[in-house]
Amino acid sequence: LPPDLAAEIDRAAAADGVGARRSATKSAIVKSVSWPTAEIVGTRDPAIARAAVEGVAARLGLTLRMLGEIATGEIMASGGLLKSGFWRRMVTAGIGRPIRVCREAEATSRGAALLALEAMGAIAMARVETPGERTAEPDSKDVEALAAQAGRQEKLRALGVS
């Protein structure tokens, strides 16, 4: 999200809570969410951008819960979207767990190289240190609000809507 839009969304979320403007944003059509912009069809409305980010974060939480026991342990995240404080806040709320933000600029390339080295027997991944920058912790009120949103998404998914 552009920094000005992200700041406006964060102020609104702090004032009235995550998910509070659900009725105003039902018809948002998300084309893509990428850094540095959220490309949302026909608007730069903060409420719609916020709904899009909250929806993506709620879906991340649903996905993590579907993975069950194979998704335990620390979550390391990387990428340009994590430059946004609002995005970090929503991801941690959506998954209900802290995330450690990777400081590696090319984390995907590094990970692929490490996996190749492990496959060749040159290293053991269990011994590789991942360069974490900071840990982002979820806010309990945000977690509760996004869990409710995820529940609504799950009902729609069960009906074949999402």
Coordinates of C-alpha atoms in Angstrom, one line a residue:
L1 CA 0.0 0.0 0.0
P2 CA 1.2 3.5 -0.6
P3 CA 2.5 4.9 2.7
D4 CA -0.1 7.7 2.9
L5 CA -3.0 5.3 2.3
A6 CA -1.6 2.7 4.7
A7 CA -1.2 5.4 7.4
E8 CA -4.8 6.6 6.8
I9 CA -6.1 3.0 7.1
D10 CA -4.1 2.4 10.2
R11 CA -5.5 5.5 11.9
A12 CA -9.1 4.4 11.0
A13 CA -8.5 0.9 12.2
A14 CA -7.1 2.2 15.5
A15 CA -10.1 4.5 15.9
D16 CA -12.9 2.1 15.1
G17 CA -11.4 -1.4 15.1
V18 CA -10.5 -4.0 12.4
G19 CA -13.5 -5.0 10.3
A20 CA -15.7 -2.2 11.5
R21 CA -16.5 -0.9 8.0
R22 CA -17.6 -4.2 6.5
S23 CA -20.9 -2.9 5.2
A24 CA -19.2 0.0 3.3
T25 CA -16.8 -2.3 1.5
K26 CA -18.8 -5.4 0.4
S27 CA -18.6 -4.6 -3.3
A28 CA -14.8 -4.1 -3.5
I29 CA -13.2 -5.9 -6.4
V30 CA -9.6 -6.6 -5.7
K31 CA -7.4 -6.8 -8.9
S32 CA -4.2 -7.3 -7.0
V33 CA -2.4 -6.4 -3.8
S34 CA 1.2 -5.6 -4.3
W35 CA 3.9 -3.2 -3.1
P36 CA 3.9 -0.2 -3.5
T37 CA 0.3 0.0 -4.4
A38 CA -3.0 -1.8 -3.8
E39 CA -4.6 -1.8 -7.2
I40 CA -8.3 -1.9 -6.5
V41 CA -10.6 -1.5 -9.4
G42 CA -12.0 2.1 -9.6
T43 CA -11.0 3.5 -6.3
R44 CA -8.3 4.7 -3.9
D45 CA -10.8 4.7 -1.1
P46 CA -9.1 3.8 2.2
A47 CA -12.1 1.7 3.4
I48 CA -11.9 -0.5 0.3
A49 CA -8.1 -0.9 0.4
R50 CA -8.5 -1.7 4.1
A51 CA -11.2 -4.3 3.4
A52 CA -8.9 -5.9 0.7
V53 CA -6.0 -6.2 3.1
E54 CA -8.2 -7.5 5.9
G55 CA -9.7 -10.1 3.5
V56 CA -6.3 -11.3 2.4
A57 CA -5.1 -11.5 6.0
A58 CA -8.2 -13.4 7.1
R59 CA -7.6 -15.9 4.2
L60 CA -4.0 -16.4 5.3
G61 CA -5.3 -17.4 8.7
L62 CA -7.8 -19.8 7.2
T63 CA -5.0 -21.3 5.1
L64 CA -2.8 -21.7 8.1
R65 CA -5.5 -23.4 10.1
M66 CA -6.2 -25.8 7.1
L67 CA -2.5 -26.8 7.2
G68 CA -2.9 -27.9 10.8
E69 CA 0.0 -29.7 12.4
I70 CA 2.4 -29.2 9.5
A71 CA 2.3 -25.4 10.1
T72 CA 3.8 -25.3 13.6
G73 CA 6.8 -23.4 14.8
E74 CA 8.1 -19.9 14.0
I75 CA 6.7 -18.1 11.0
M76 CA 9.3 -16.2 9.0
A77 CA 8.0 -13.7 6.5
S78 CA 9.6 -11.6 3.8
G79 CA 8.7 -9.3 1.0
G80 CA 7.9 -5.7 0.2
L81 CA 4.4 -5.7 1.7
L82 CA 5.9 -6.2 5.1
K83 CA 7.3 -2.6 4.9
S84 CA 3.8 -1.5 5.7
G85 CA 3.1 -1.5 9.4
F86 CA -0.6 -2.0 8.6
W87 CA 0.1 -5.1 6.5
R88 CA 2.3 -6.6 9.2
R89 CA -0.5 -5.9 11.8
M90 CA -3.1 -7.6 9.6
V91 CA -1.0 -10.6 8.8
T92 CA -0.3 -11.3 12.5
A93 CA -4.0 -10.7 13.3
G94 CA -5.1 -13.0 10.5
I95 CA -2.9 -15.9 11.5
G96 CA -3.2 -15.1 15.2
R97 CA 0.5 -15.7 15.7
P98 CA 3.7 -13.6 15.7
I99 CA 5.8 -13.4 12.6
R100 CA 9.5 -12.8 12.3
V101 CA 10.2 -10.4 9.5
C102 CA 13.2 -11.4 7.5
R103 CA 15.8 -8.7 6.8
E104 CA 17.2 -10.6 3.7
A105 CA 16.4 -8.5 0.6
E106 CA 16.4 -11.5 -1.7
A107 CA 14.9 -14.1 0.7
T108 CA 13.4 -16.3 -2.1
S109 CA 16.7 -16.5 -4.0
R110 CA 18.5 -17.2 -0.7
G111 CA 16.1 -20.0 0.2
A112 CA 16.3 -21.6 -3.2
A113 CA 20.1 -21.6 -3.0
L114 CA 20.1 -23.1 0.5
L115 CA 17.7 -25.8 -0.6
A116 CA 20.0 -26.6 -3.6
L117 CA 23.0 -26.8 -1.2
E118 CA 21.1 -29.1 1.1
A119 CA 20.1 -31.4 -1.8
M120 CA 23.8 -31.6 -2.7
G121 CA 24.7 -32.5 0.8
A122 CA 26.7 -29.4 1.4
I123 CA 24.7 -28.0 4.3
A124 CA 22.0 -29.1 6.8
M125 CA 19.1 -26.6 6.7
A126 CA 18.5 -27.2 10.4
R127 CA 21.8 -25.4 11.1
V128 CA 21.2 -22.4 8.9
E129 CA 20.5 -19.1 10.7
T130 CA 17.8 -17.0 9.1
P131 CA 18.4 -13.3 9.4
G132 CA 15.3 -11.9 11.2
E133 CA 14.9 -8.2 11.7
R134 CA 12.1 -8.0 14.2
T135 CA 9.1 -9.9 15.4
A136 CA 5.6 -8.5 14.8
E137 CA 3.1 -9.6 17.5
P138 CA -0.7 -9.8 16.9
D139 CA -3.1 -7.5 18.8
S140 CA -5.8 -9.6 20.5
K141 CA -8.7 -7.3 19.4
D142 CA -7.5 -7.5 15.7
V143 CA -7.1 -11.3 16.0
E144 CA -10.7 -11.6 17.3
A145 CA -12.1 -9.3 14.5
L146 CA -10.3 -11.1 11.7
A147 CA -11.2 -14.5 13.1
A148 CA -14.9 -13.5 12.8
Q149 CA -14.2 -12.3 9.3
A150 CA -12.5 -15.6 8.5
G151 CA -15.5 -17.4 9.8
R152 CA -17.7 -15.5 7.3
Q153 CA -15.2 -16.3 4.5
E154 CA -15.2 -20.0 5.4
K155 CA -19.0 -20.1 5.2
L156 CA -18.9 -18.6 1.8
R157 CA -16.1 -21.0 0.7
A158 CA -18.2 -24.0 1.9
L159 CA -21.0 -22.7 -0.3
G160 CA -18.5 -22.5 -3.2
V161 CA -18.7 -18.7 -3.4
S162 CA -15.1 -17.8 -2.7

